[in-house]
Amino acid sequence: MTTQPSRNHDRQLAFVLDIDGCLSKEGVPIPGAKEALHKLQFLQIPFVVCTNGGGQLESTRAAKLSKTFEMTISPDQVILSHTPLRSEVVPRLKDHRVLIVGEHCGEVARAYGLTKAEGIREYGQRHPSLFPRRREEDAIPIDDAGDPVKAIMFFEDPEDLGEALQLCLDVLLTNGNPSGPRVLIEKEETKQDVEVFFSNPDLVYSGLATHPRLTQGSYRQCLETLYQSATTSTSTSYYSSKKTLSTRTLKKGRTLNATTVGKPTPLTGKTALSKLLAQCPPSTTEEELEIWTVGDNPYSDVALAHTMGWNSALVRTGIWNGDASDLEKEGVMPTKVEDSFSLVLKELLPE
């Protein structure tokens, strides 16, 4: 059973709230969620919404949430999957070519300050031979030898999974220039130069469908598997284009070097904490807050609380509806389990 701790009234309550499966499902509010959010705002209790979804600016998502819940939610209260990259990674890559995965996410990345960011479709238009099914007749191939891709960033699920996997694999195997040789196949000593950033570890999410839907973590597994397969010497489909193989070709496939942000990673937790503290008096410290994560996914929402040393409430309005005792065995035991966010709030803030 989950514990039912008593409130420490000397500490300020604060919340990190999941969106899909906790507050809403594909933009449709879950019963009681709107009223619960209004209560937080009325009582001036700090909260942020923190999702492993992305693909838009924080200001855009804030406007949509404000309309959905009929209240004002600031962009500073919104943490998207890729929000932590904005301060931690963008400054270092702002003048380099970066490949962005996610529909219309190239423009989002450019708004972040990545001046040479290109979405998958934009990059594919400049390299028309890479994915023939989407080739445009008037496209002119371009060699990027002098300005290779330095990083691949997954901002959201790909618009076309096939095209995204093919272009990412081409960029990785050639160290940023698909017009050049596949150096990671042909030269064992060559290191992976292209950085890879994923912003959502989740395999699935809860939508309006009866069963969970695949999301970015699943597509990461696809890319990792293809990358490892392509770089092993037994991968005849990739090696067959060379008549003679070097005696130093790889015997074992490479492991993709990648960085992941999003729940439950520490970087996302630190981002949430800084945004909560920004809503408090200037001298407030983390120790003065009683922080609760609330969500429907034990492996992201509850795990984030474990990562940061916070409290957690697991709700049954999304993908999880199991037995809490199983979670204890897996090391993601929540502080409490409730049927909904509104019931969590009623228990922590009784009338």
PDB file of C-alpha atoms in Angstrom, residues 29 33-35 37-39 41 62-73:
ATOM      1  CA  PRO A  29     -10.015  18.068 -19.928  1.00  0.00           C
ATOM      2  CA  ALA A  33      -8.921  18.856 -13.519  1.00  0.00           C
ATOM      3  CA  LYS A  34     -10.053  22.360 -14.516  1.00  0.00           C
ATOM      4  CA  GLU A  35     -11.519  23.046 -11.090  1.00  0.00           C
ATOM      5  CA  LEU A  37      -6.140  24.010 -11.451  1.00  0.00           C
ATOM      6  CA  HIS A  38      -8.371  26.984 -10.686  1.00  0.00           C
ATOM      7  CA  LYS A  39      -8.016  26.185  -6.989  1.00  0.00           C
ATOM      8  CA  GLN A  41      -4.279  29.526  -8.966  1.00  0.00           C
ATOM      9  CA  ALA A  62       0.562  27.875 -22.708  1.00  0.00           C
ATOM     10  CA  ALA A  63      -2.027  29.631 -24.884  1.00  0.00           C
ATOM     11  CA  LYS A  64      -3.704  26.304 -25.715  1.00  0.00           C
ATOM     12  CA  LEU A  65      -3.760  25.213 -22.079  1.00  0.00           C
ATOM     13  CA  SER A  66      -5.140  28.579 -21.008  1.00  0.00           C
ATOM     14  CA  LYS A  67      -8.006  28.175 -23.452  1.00  0.00           C
ATOM     15  CA  THR A  68      -8.637  24.536 -22.508  1.00  0.00           C
ATOM     16  CA  PHE A  69      -8.785  25.193 -18.772  1.00  0.00           C
ATOM     17  CA  GLU A  70     -10.252  28.711 -18.968  1.00  0.00           C
ATOM     18  CA  MET A  71      -7.481  30.352 -16.966  1.00  0.00           C
ATOM     19  CA  THR A  72      -4.158  32.079 -17.522  1.00  0.00           C
ATOM     20  CA  ILE A  73      -1.171  29.751 -17.692  1.00  0.00           C
TER      21      ILE A  73
END
